[in-house]
Amino acid sequence: MLEKLATERRNEKTMRLDDMSIEEMLTVMNEEDQTVAAVIQQEIPVIKQVVDRVIQSFQADGRLIYIGAGTSGRLGVLDAAECVPTFGVSPDMVVGLIAGGERALIKAVEGAEDSKTLAVEDLQALQLTANDTVIGIAASGRTPYVIGGLDYAREVGAATAALSCNKQAAISEHADFRIEVETGPEVLTGSTRLKAGTAQKLVLNMISTAAMIGVGKVYQNLMVDVQSTNEKLEIRAKRMIVEATGVDLETAARYFTSANGHVKTAIVMILADVSYSEAVERLQRAHGFVRDAL
């Protein structure tokens, strides 16, 4: 039952929330937020397993697919969208599905999250395969849309993970991997866009970032596959070449141009002292890992 979920219980620290000063409100919210990271730490072993599986999917030309409703769905869509410019990947590599489709990103779509068949239709539209990994996200851990999607994913043979903010969550029973980050009662009762949403965002950050590192999208701690789609990102790209190689900015800019705006290639050209074509060939042999290309 909904009222038994930790995310739905009332928080004893905020029973007089409406009577608090603004500073008191902000202080208690901050104190509650500080508990989130500690709870996530307990789930690192299973998060690691999920990352391993996502890397396997990527290596097999599969995808990471998030499914969720409401805040959970929006967080999945956000993480998927941010992977494109950050890691220079195709929008098809990490995909976010939200119950009710794109319009649900801005406005609630009534009844969408209660439909199991809608999730099946959405995954079928993506032509889900056994090479994919599907992560169902639901703070409550009981959203029918997510359950329907996870069940279909398992039928297809895709790897599945469930991310919830309650222990013994219903969606956990429908997934291969169970990430249960119990964040407890919210400052504002039932408003899971708060601690629960923060926890989900942190976990999704961990999964996508670690998986991208695992397929060579990072050198040192630099996002060397970043897409230089605007002036700010082009400046950042050139700075990365400086940081990775020790050359001055003018030299970095020259190599950036010679490498057709590809940071990885420029770095290999400089550090290995090779031509553009040789750097490209080295990176191909190294499956995109800069360290292995040097």
C-alpha positions as CSV (number, residue, x, y, z in Angstrom):
1,M,0.0,0.0,0.0
2,L,1.1,3.5,-0.8
3,E,0.9,4.8,2.7
4,K,3.5,2.2,3.9
5,L,6.2,3.4,1.6
6,A,9.0,5.4,3.2
7,T,8.8,8.0,0.6
8,E,5.1,8.6,1.5
9,R,5.5,8.9,5.3
10,R,5.5,12.2,7.1
11,N,8.8,13.7,8.2
12,E,8.8,14.3,11.9
13,K,11.3,17.1,11.5
14,T,9.0,19.2,9.3
15,M,5.6,18.8,10.9
16,R,5.4,22.6,11.3
17,L,6.9,23.3,7.8
18,D,4.3,25.9,7.1
19,D,5.2,27.8,10.3
20,M,9.0,27.8,9.7
21,S,11.0,30.8,8.7
22,I,12.6,30.6,5.3
23,E,16.0,30.1,6.8
24,E,14.6,27.2,8.9
25,M,13.0,25.6,5.9
26,L,16.2,25.8,3.9
27,T,18.3,24.5,6.7
28,V,16.1,21.4,7.2
29,M,16.0,20.8,3.5
30,N,19.8,21.0,3.3
31,E,20.2,18.6,6.3
32,E,17.8,16.1,4.7
33,D,19.6,16.3,1.4
34,Q,22.9,15.5,3.1
35,T,21.6,12.0,4.0
36,V,21.1,11.1,0.3
37,A,24.8,10.4,-0.6
38,A,25.2,8.1,2.4
39,V,22.3,6.0,1.4
40,I,23.5,5.7,-2.2
41,Q,26.9,4.5,-0.9
42,Q,25.3,1.4,0.4
43,E,24.1,0.5,-3.1
44,I,27.4,0.9,-4.9
45,P,28.0,-2.8,-5.3
46,V,24.8,-3.3,-7.3
47,I,25.3,0.0,-9.2
48,K,28.7,-1.4,-10.2
49,Q,27.0,-4.5,-11.6
50,V,24.6,-2.4,-13.6
51,V,27.5,-0.3,-15.0
52,D,29.3,-3.5,-16.1
53,R,26.1,-4.6,-17.9
54,V,25.7,-1.3,-19.6
55,I,29.3,-1.4,-20.8
56,Q,28.6,-4.9,-22.3
57,S,25.5,-3.4,-24.1
58,F,27.6,-0.6,-25.6
59,Q,30.3,-3.0,-26.7
60,A,27.6,-5.1,-28.5
61,D,26.2,-2.0,-30.2
62,G,23.3,-2.1,-27.7
63,R,21.7,0.8,-25.9
64,L,21.0,2.1,-22.4
65,I,17.3,2.8,-22.1
66,Y,15.6,4.6,-19.2
67,I,11.9,4.3,-18.6
68,G,9.9,6.2,-16.0
69,A,7.0,8.4,-15.3
70,G,6.7,11.9,-13.9
71,T,9.9,13.2,-12.2
72,S,11.6,9.8,-12.6
73,G,10.9,9.8,-16.3
74,R,12.1,13.4,-16.7
75,L,15.4,12.6,-14.9
76,G,16.0,9.6,-17.3
77,V,15.3,11.8,-20.3
78,L,17.6,14.5,-19.0
79,D,20.5,12.1,-18.4
80,A,20.0,10.6,-21.9
81,A,20.0,14.0,-23.5
82,E,23.1,15.2,-21.7
83,C,25.1,12.1,-22.8
84,V,25.0,13.4,-26.4
85,P,27.1,16.6,-26.0
86,T,29.1,15.4,-23.1
87,F,30.4,12.2,-24.6
88,G,29.9,12.8,-28.3
89,V,27.5,9.9,-28.8
90,S,24.5,9.3,-31.0
91,P,21.1,10.2,-29.5
92,D,20.3,6.5,-30.0
93,M,23.0,5.2,-27.6
94,V,21.2,6.4,-24.4
95,V,17.5,6.9,-24.7
96,G,15.0,8.2,-22.1
97,L,11.3,7.1,-22.3
98,I,8.7,8.9,-20.2
99,A,5.1,7.8,-19.8
100,G,3.0,10.0,-22.0
101,G,5.8,10.9,-24.4
102,E,7.5,14.2,-25.0
103,R,4.5,16.3,-23.9
104,A,4.8,14.7,-20.4
105,L,8.1,16.4,-20.0
106,I,6.3,19.7,-19.5
107,K,2.7,18.8,-18.5
108,A,1.3,15.7,-16.7
109,V,-0.4,13.2,-19.0
110,E,-3.2,11.7,-17.0
111,G,-3.3,7.9,-16.7
112,A,-0.1,7.3,-18.7
113,E,1.9,6.0,-15.8
114,D,-0.8,3.5,-14.9
115,S,-0.5,1.7,-18.3
116,K,1.8,-1.3,-18.6
117,T,0.9,-1.7,-22.3
118,L,2.1,1.9,-23.1
119,A,5.6,1.0,-22.0
120,V,5.6,-2.1,-24.2
121,E,4.5,0.0,-27.2
122,D,7.2,2.6,-26.5
123,L,9.9,-0.1,-26.3
124,Q,8.6,-1.9,-29.4
125,A,8.9,1.5,-31.2
126,L,12.6,1.5,-30.3
127,Q,12.9,-2.1,-31.6
128,L,14.3,-3.3,-28.3
129,T,16.9,-6.1,-28.6
130,A,18.7,-8.5,-26.2
131,N,21.8,-6.3,-26.5
132,D,20.1,-3.4,-24.7
133,T,20.0,-2.6,-21.0
134,V,16.7,-1.2,-19.7
135,I,16.6,0.7,-16.4
136,G,13.2,1.3,-14.9
137,I,13.0,4.4,-12.6
138,A,10.3,4.9,-10.0
139,A,10.7,6.6,-6.6
140,S,7.7,4.7,-5.2
141,G,9.0,1.5,-6.8
142,R,5.5,0.5,-8.0
143,T,4.7,2.4,-11.2
144,P,2.8,0.1,-13.7
145,Y,4.4,1.8,-16.7
146,V,7.8,0.8,-15.4
147,I,6.8,-2.7,-14.5
148,G,5.3,-3.3,-17.9
149,G,8.5,-2.0,-19.6
150,L,10.7,-4.2,-17.4
151,D,8.6,-7.3,-18.0
152,Y,8.7,-6.8,-21.8
153,A,12.5,-6.1,-21.7
154,R,13.0,-9.4,-19.9
155,E,10.9,-11.2,-22.5
156,V,13.1,-9.8,-25.3
157,G,16.2,-10.9,-23.3
158,A,17.5,-7.4,-22.6
159,A,19.3,-6.8,-19.2
160,T,17.1,-5.0,-16.7
161,A,17.6,-2.8,-13.6
162,A,15.2,-1.2,-11.2
163,L,16.0,2.1,-9.5
164,S,13.6,3.0,-6.7
165,C,13.7,4.9,-3.4
166,N,12.0,2.3,-1.2
167,K,13.1,-1.1,0.1
168,Q,11.4,-4.2,-1.2
169,A,10.1,-2.2,-4.1
170,A,7.6,-3.8,-6.5
171,I,9.7,-3.0,-9.6
172,S,12.6,-4.8,-8.1
173,E,10.8,-8.1,-8.6
174,H,10.7,-7.4,-12.3
175,A,14.4,-6.7,-12.9
176,D,17.8,-8.5,-12.9
177,F,19.4,-5.8,-10.8
178,R,17.8,-4.0,-7.8
179,I,19.0,-0.5,-6.8
180,E,16.9,0.5,-3.8
181,V,18.0,3.9,-2.4
182,E,15.6,4.4,0.5
183,T,15.7,8.2,1.0
184,G,13.0,8.2,3.6
185,P,10.2,10.7,4.3
186,E,10.4,13.9,2.2
187,V,10.5,17.4,3.8
188,L,7.2,18.0,1.9
189,T,5.2,14.7,2.4
190,G,5.1,12.7,-0.8
191,S,7.0,15.2,-2.9
192,T,9.5,12.8,-4.4
193,R,11.0,15.5,-6.6
194,L,13.0,16.3,-3.5
195,K,15.3,13.7,-1.8
196,A,14.2,10.9,-4.0
197,G,14.7,12.9,-7.2
198,T,18.1,14.0,-6.0
199,A,19.0,10.3,-5.3
200,Q,17.8,9.2,-8.7
201,K,19.8,12.0,-10.5
202,L,23.0,11.0,-8.6
203,V,22.6,7.3,-9.4
204,L,21.9,8.0,-13.1
205,N,25.0,10.3,-13.2
206,M,27.1,7.5,-11.8
207,I,25.8,4.9,-14.2
208,S,26.0,6.8,-17.5
209,T,29.4,8.5,-16.6
210,A,31.1,5.3,-15.5
211,A,29.7,3.4,-18.5
212,M,31.0,6.0,-20.9
213,I,34.4,5.9,-19.2
214,G,34.3,2.1,-19.6
215,V,34.0,2.5,-23.4
216,G,36.8,5.0,-23.9
217,K,34.9,8.3,-23.8
218,V,37.3,9.8,-21.2
219,Y,41.0,10.4,-21.0
220,Q,42.4,11.1,-17.6
221,N,39.4,13.1,-16.2
222,L,38.7,14.9,-19.4
223,M,35.6,14.4,-21.6
224,V,37.6,14.1,-24.8
225,D,34.7,13.1,-27.0
226,V,32.8,16.3,-26.2
227,Q,31.0,17.8,-29.2
228,S,32.2,21.3,-29.9
229,T,28.8,22.6,-31.0
230,N,29.2,26.2,-29.7
231,E,31.9,28.7,-28.9
232,K,32.1,27.8,-25.2
233,L,32.5,24.1,-26.0
234,E,35.2,24.8,-28.6
235,I,37.2,26.8,-26.1
236,R,36.7,23.9,-23.6
237,A,37.9,21.4,-26.2
238,K,41.1,23.4,-26.9
239,R,41.7,23.7,-23.1
240,M,41.4,20.0,-22.8
241,I,44.1,19.5,-25.4
242,V,46.3,21.9,-23.4
243,E,45.6,20.0,-20.1
244,A,46.2,16.6,-21.6
245,T,49.4,17.4,-23.5
246,G,51.0,20.4,-21.9
247,V,51.2,22.4,-25.1
248,D,50.2,26.1,-25.2
249,L,46.8,27.2,-26.3
250,E,47.9,28.4,-29.7
251,T,49.5,25.0,-30.4
252,A,46.4,23.3,-29.1
253,A,44.2,25.4,-31.4
254,R,46.3,24.5,-34.4
255,Y,46.1,20.8,-33.7
256,F,42.4,21.0,-33.0
257,T,41.9,22.4,-36.5
258,S,44.2,19.8,-38.0
259,A,42.3,17.0,-36.2
260,N,39.0,18.3,-37.7
261,G,37.8,19.4,-34.3
262,H,38.3,16.0,-32.7
263,V,39.9,16.4,-29.3
264,K,41.0,12.7,-29.0
265,T,42.8,12.7,-32.3
266,A,44.6,16.0,-31.5
267,I,45.8,14.6,-28.2
268,V,47.2,11.4,-29.9
269,M,48.8,13.5,-32.7
270,I,50.6,15.5,-30.1
271,L,51.6,12.9,-27.5
272,A,52.5,10.2,-30.1
273,D,53.9,12.7,-32.6
274,V,52.0,11.2,-35.5
275,S,50.0,12.4,-38.4
276,Y,46.3,12.9,-38.4
277,S,45.7,9.6,-40.4
278,E,48.0,7.7,-38.1
279,A,46.2,9.1,-35.0
280,V,42.8,8.1,-36.4
281,E,44.1,4.6,-37.1
282,R,45.6,4.2,-33.7
283,L,42.3,5.2,-32.0
284,Q,40.4,2.8,-34.2
285,R,42.7,0.0,-33.2
286,A,42.4,1.0,-29.5
287,H,38.6,1.1,-29.8
288,G,38.6,4.8,-28.8
289,F,40.8,4.5,-25.7
290,V,43.4,7.3,-25.8
291,R,45.7,5.6,-23.4
292,D,45.8,2.5,-25.6
293,A,46.4,4.5,-28.7
294,L,49.6,6.2,-27.4
